[in-house]
Short mmCIF file of C-alpha atoms in Angstrom, two decimals:
data_model
loop_
_atom_site.label_atom_id
_atom_site.label_comp_id
_atom_site.label_asym_id
_atom_site.label_seq_id
_atom_site.Cartn_x
_atom_site.Cartn_y
_atom_site.Cartn_z
CA MET S 1 87.92 -85.10 45.77
CA SER S 2 87.11 -82.88 43.00
CA PRO S 3 88.07 -83.86 39.33
CA GLU S 4 90.78 -81.79 37.85
CA PRO S 5 89.84 -78.85 35.68
CA THR S 6 89.88 -79.30 31.78
CA PRO S 7 93.11 -78.44 30.41
CA LEU S 8 93.23 -75.06 28.37
CA ILE S 9 95.02 -76.73 25.75
CA GLU S 10 95.69 -80.58 25.32
CA LEU S 11 97.78 -82.00 22.59
CA ALA S 12 97.51 -85.99 22.29
CA GLY S 13 99.67 -87.77 19.76
CA VAL S 14 100.20 -84.71 17.78
CA GLY S 15 102.36 -84.91 14.76
CA LYS S 16 103.72 -82.93 11.73
CA HIS S 17 105.51 -83.72 8.56
CA TYR S 18 106.80 -81.47 5.91
CA GLY S 19 106.86 -83.97 2.84
CA PRO S 20 109.34 -86.79 3.88
CA VAL S 21 110.68 -84.90 6.97
CA ARG S 22 109.15 -85.85 10.38
CA ALA S 23 109.22 -82.52 12.42
CA LEU S 24 106.76 -83.72 15.11
CA ASP S 25 105.84 -87.15 16.09
CA GLY S 26 103.37 -88.62 18.95
CA VAL S 27 103.67 -85.38 21.14
CA ASP S 28 101.41 -85.01 24.42
CA LEU S 29 101.06 -81.88 26.21
CA ASP S 30 98.70 -80.25 28.78
CA VAL S 31 98.43 -76.53 29.45
CA ARG S 32 96.13 -75.79 32.55
CA ALA S 33 95.24 -72.46 34.12
CA GLY S 34 97.61 -71.14 36.69
CA GLN S 35 100.58 -73.36 35.64
CA ILE S 36 103.86 -73.20 33.52
CA THR S 37 104.31 -76.15 31.08
CA CYS S 38 108.03 -76.02 29.98
CA VAL S 39 109.05 -77.41 26.63
CA LEU S 40 112.73 -78.03 26.58
CA GLY S 41 114.91 -79.34 23.67
CA ASP S 42 118.02 -78.44 21.64
CA ASN S 43 117.93 -77.08 18.20
CA GLY S 44 116.03 -79.08 15.81
CA ALA S 45 114.28 -80.66 18.60
CA GLY S 46 110.71 -79.85 17.12
CA LYS S 47 110.05 -76.78 19.58
CA SER S 48 109.53 -74.33 16.94
CA THR S 49 107.12 -76.65 15.01
CA LEU S 50 105.11 -77.02 18.24
CA ILE S 51 104.72 -73.45 18.78
CA LYS S 52 103.34 -72.89 15.19
CA ILE S 53 100.99 -75.49 15.77
CA ILE S 54 99.75 -74.08 18.99
CA ALA S 55 99.81 -70.62 17.56
CA GLY S 56 97.76 -71.55 14.49
CA LEU S 57 100.60 -71.12 11.88
CA HIS S 58 100.60 -74.66 10.79
CA GLY S 59 97.94 -77.46 11.35
CA HIS S 60 98.72 -80.85 12.59
CA ASP S 61 98.95 -83.82 10.48
CA ALA S 62 98.39 -86.64 13.14
CA GLY S 63 96.72 -86.67 16.60
CA THR S 64 94.29 -84.40 18.45
CA LEU S 65 94.43 -80.77 19.73
CA ARG S 66 91.83 -79.88 22.06
CA ILE S 67 91.14 -76.21 23.50
CA ASP S 68 88.93 -75.98 26.35
CA GLY S 69 88.09 -79.65 25.86
CA GLU S 70 86.84 -79.08 22.14
CA GLU S 71 88.51 -80.69 19.28
CA ARG S 72 89.76 -78.14 16.96
CA ARG S 73 92.38 -77.69 13.84
CA LEU S 74 93.61 -74.20 14.11
CA GLY S 75 93.59 -72.16 10.60
CA SER S 76 95.42 -69.11 11.47
CA PRO S 77 97.02 -67.10 14.15
CA ARG S 78 94.00 -64.78 14.47
CA GLU S 79 91.91 -67.65 15.14
CA ALA S 80 94.16 -68.59 18.05
CA LEU S 81 94.36 -65.40 19.29
CA ASP S 82 90.34 -65.13 19.38
CA LEU S 83 90.48 -68.26 21.44
CA GLY S 84 92.80 -66.72 23.89
CA ILE S 85 96.19 -67.96 22.58
CA ALA S 86 98.84 -65.26 22.71
CA THR S 87 102.22 -66.02 21.35
CA VAL S 88 105.32 -63.99 21.89
CA TYR S 89 108.12 -64.95 19.54
CA GLN S 90 111.80 -64.26 20.42
CA ASP S 91 112.29 -61.38 17.98
CA LEU S 92 108.81 -59.90 19.59
CA ALA S 93 107.90 -58.31 16.28
CA VAL S 94 107.94 -54.79 17.77
CA VAL S 95 108.44 -51.50 15.86
CA PRO S 96 111.70 -50.21 17.46
CA LEU S 97 111.05 -46.56 16.78
CA MET S 98 107.60 -46.36 17.85
CA PRO S 99 106.69 -45.41 21.61
CA VAL S 100 105.98 -48.25 24.06
CA TRP S 101 102.20 -47.43 24.28
CA ARG S 102 102.01 -47.80 20.48
CA ASN S 103 103.71 -51.20 20.29
CA PHE S 104 101.43 -52.13 23.31
CA PHE S 105 98.36 -51.47 21.29
CA LEU S 106 99.80 -52.42 17.78
CA GLY S 107 96.81 -53.66 15.68
CA SER S 108 94.36 -53.09 18.52
CA GLU S 109 94.43 -49.35 18.67
CA PRO S 110 91.21 -47.68 20.47
CA THR S 111 89.59 -44.69 18.72
CA THR S 112 87.47 -41.65 19.69
CA GLY S 113 85.14 -39.39 17.74
CA ARG S 114 82.92 -40.50 14.69
CA GLY S 115 83.02 -40.37 11.01
CA PRO S 116 85.70 -38.37 9.51
CA PHE S 117 86.46 -36.98 13.12
CA ARG S 118 87.59 -40.25 14.07
CA ARG S 119 91.18 -40.40 15.49
CA LEU S 120 93.37 -42.66 17.69
CA ASP S 121 92.62 -42.19 21.40
CA THR S 122 96.18 -41.63 22.36
CA ALA S 123 95.78 -40.32 25.95
CA ALA S 124 93.80 -43.62 26.71
CA MET S 125 96.34 -45.66 25.08
CA ARG S 126 99.04 -43.92 27.37
CA GLU S 127 97.30 -44.34 30.24
CA THR S 128 96.23 -47.79 29.89
CA THR S 129 99.72 -48.89 28.66
CA ARG S 130 101.06 -47.37 32.12
CA SER S 131 98.48 -48.86 34.48
CA ALA S 132 98.68 -52.25 32.59
CA LEU S 133 102.28 -52.44 33.04
CA LEU S 134 102.00 -51.35 36.80
CA ARG S 135 99.61 -54.31 37.49
CA MET S 136 102.39 -56.64 36.29
CA GLY S 137 104.75 -54.91 38.56
CA ILE S 138 106.33 -53.11 35.42
CA ASP S 139 107.45 -49.44 36.36
CA LEU S 140 108.82 -47.82 33.02
CA ARG S 141 110.30 -44.41 33.06
CA ASP S 142 108.34 -43.16 30.24
CA VAL S 143 105.86 -44.99 27.72
CA ASP S 144 106.39 -42.32 25.36
CA GLN S 145 110.12 -43.64 24.92
CA PRO S 146 110.78 -45.87 21.82
CA ILE S 147 110.49 -49.53 22.75
CA GLY S 148 113.72 -50.08 20.80
CA THR S 149 115.48 -48.22 23.75
CA LEU S 150 114.55 -50.75 26.21
CA SER S 151 116.41 -53.76 27.29
CA GLY S 152 115.75 -56.97 25.67
CA GLY S 153 114.18 -58.04 29.21
CA GLU S 154 112.15 -55.00 29.43
CA ARG S 155 110.65 -55.65 25.94
CA GLN S 156 109.70 -59.28 26.81
CA CYS S 157 108.03 -57.99 29.92
CA VAL S 158 105.93 -55.45 28.03
CA ALA S 159 104.89 -58.24 25.60
CA ILE S 160 103.87 -60.48 28.53
CA ALA S 161 102.00 -57.55 30.12
CA ARG S 162 100.11 -56.99 26.66
CA ALA S 163 99.11 -60.40 26.34
CA VAL S 164 97.63 -60.35 29.97
CA HIS S 165 95.96 -57.20 29.39
CA PHE S 166 94.23 -58.25 25.92
CA GLY S 167 92.51 -61.40 27.81
CA ALA S 168 94.86 -64.21 27.01
CA LYS S 169 94.10 -67.27 28.50
CA VAL S 170 97.21 -69.19 27.15
CA LEU S 171 100.63 -67.48 26.83
CA VAL S 172 103.33 -69.18 24.69
CA LEU S 173 106.82 -67.72 25.10
CA ASP S 174 109.37 -68.63 22.50
CA GLU S 175 112.87 -68.68 24.13
CA PRO S 176 112.22 -65.49 26.34
CA THR S 177 115.49 -65.81 28.01
CA ALA S 178 117.78 -66.91 25.18
CA ALA S 179 119.59 -63.60 24.24
CA LEU S 180 119.47 -62.30 27.86
CA GLY S 181 122.10 -62.21 30.79
CA VAL S 182 121.48 -63.40 34.20
CA LYS S 183 119.93 -60.41 35.45
CA GLN S 184 117.61 -59.82 32.76
CA SER S 185 116.53 -63.44 32.55
CA GLY S 186 115.80 -63.15 36.22
CA VAL S 187 113.61 -60.33 35.57
CA VAL S 188 111.56 -61.93 32.71
CA LEU S 189 111.15 -65.19 34.63
CA LYS S 190 109.57 -63.12 37.25
CA TYR S 191 106.92 -61.87 34.83
CA VAL S 192 106.35 -65.27 33.48
CA ALA S 193 105.53 -66.17 37.06
CA ALA S 194 103.22 -63.23 37.38
CA ALA S 195 101.45 -64.16 34.34
CA ARG S 196 100.94 -67.75 35.96
CA ASP S 197 99.79 -66.18 39.27
CA ALA S 198 97.13 -64.04 37.12
CA GLY S 199 95.54 -67.45 36.18
CA LEU S 200 96.83 -67.86 32.64
CA GLY S 201 98.31 -71.08 31.37
CA VAL S 202 101.90 -70.62 30.26
CA VAL S 203 104.00 -72.78 27.75
CA LEU S 204 107.59 -71.62 28.22
CA ILE S 205 109.77 -73.03 25.18
CA THR S 206 113.52 -73.09 26.25
CA HIS S 207 116.64 -74.94 25.94
CA ASN S 208 117.89 -73.92 29.52
CA PRO S 209 116.85 -76.24 32.07
CA HIS S 210 117.92 -73.99 34.95
CA HIS S 211 115.60 -71.49 33.95
CA ALA S 212 112.68 -73.86 33.31
CA TYR S 213 113.11 -75.71 36.69
CA LEU S 214 112.86 -72.04 38.50
CA VAL S 215 109.34 -71.57 37.21
CA GLY S 216 107.84 -74.76 35.72
CA ASP S 217 104.93 -76.89 36.90
CA ARG S 218 105.43 -79.42 34.27
CA PHE S 219 108.28 -80.45 31.64
CA VAL S 220 108.19 -82.10 28.52
CA LEU S 221 111.37 -82.73 26.68
CA LEU S 222 111.63 -82.92 22.87
CA LYS S 223 114.65 -84.79 21.08
CA ARG S 224 114.26 -85.03 17.20
CA GLY S 225 110.57 -84.27 17.11
CA ALA S 226 109.69 -87.05 19.57
CA MET S 227 108.88 -86.82 23.19
CA ALA S 228 112.02 -87.92 25.32
CA ALA S 229 110.29 -87.41 28.57
CA SER S 230 107.40 -85.82 30.45
CA HIS S 231 107.54 -84.82 34.20
CA THR S 232 105.67 -83.02 36.91
CA ARG S 233 107.69 -80.72 39.22
CA ASP S 234 107.35 -83.10 42.15
CA ALA S 235 108.73 -86.14 40.03
CA VAL S 236 112.09 -84.73 38.72
CA THR S 237 115.00 -83.05 40.18
CA LEU S 238 116.87 -80.22 38.43
CA ASP S 239 120.06 -82.55 38.12
CA GLU S 240 117.84 -85.28 36.38
CA LEU S 241 116.22 -82.77 34.15
CA THR S 242 119.51 -81.25 33.26
CA THR S 243 120.99 -84.80 32.66
CA GLN S 244 118.17 -85.77 30.45
CA MET S 245 118.20 -82.54 28.45
CA ALA S 246 122.06 -82.92 27.92
CA GLY S 247 121.63 -86.41 26.65
CA GLY S 248 122.25 -88.54 29.56
CA SER S 249 124.20 -91.70 28.43
CA GLU S 250 125.25 -89.63 25.10
CA LEU S 251 126.94 -87.19 27.46
CA ASP S 252 128.75 -89.97 29.22
CA ASP S 253 129.95 -91.31 26.12
CA LEU S 254 131.31 -88.02 25.01
CA ARG S 255 132.90 -87.57 28.39
CA HIS S 256 134.79 -91.05 28.03
CA GLU S 257 135.74 -89.87 24.39
CA LEU S 258 137.33 -86.77 25.53
CA ALA S 259 138.99 -88.02 28.66
CA ARG S 260 142.92 -87.72 28.40
CA ASP S 261 144.81 -90.90 28.52
CA PRO S 262 146.90 -90.44 31.69
CA GLY S 263 149.65 -92.71 30.17
CA LYS S 264 150.27 -90.15 27.51
#
């Protein structure tokens, strides 16, 4: 039996403090190629802090962060991106009035010509955007339309396709279905699975256990900055995951408190 490949990203006992406030403490996380690791938790659970550490926005105070088996301390988002870690935030950071193809290449625009005759290669950007989206199964009506005219689900899918096209090895998605309806959420999850099938290691941050269980291979539950549970898919059911996410015994206590007294 061959040994399991080295994780693309490995966190061991990682913690982060902001003065006296413990935002994250003792978190373990593996991100592997061709797998989706879901990080679940309510508001204030530490999900945003975890994203910032992986994305290079904030350094960790404790524990170890390894990328491709090498211990690192990321100093900036650019450093993370250069190492193949692409983060898609909930607000997407797009320019709504710009066409889809301009947003697709934003910050990485190819040029043609030399010297004073150098200019943006708009034809190449249009064609590359169209073909890159089609490879992910995304068939937009027109890549010249402003990206702000797309639905929230379509914008998320463009961001995922962009990360795949620019060679990301790890894709971190911050609550990609939080503001979407059922149908659009399903579309986004389909492209999250497509990124996994393209060989990327995906970190899906969510508070929705149903969405997580549809696509996830591994599940990490955070509560008040600490790990509440960690499971592989074959070791937990959706009901168990939902119960743990909801607080388990805390939910039972609340149910008893809210129950009506039949004698009244």
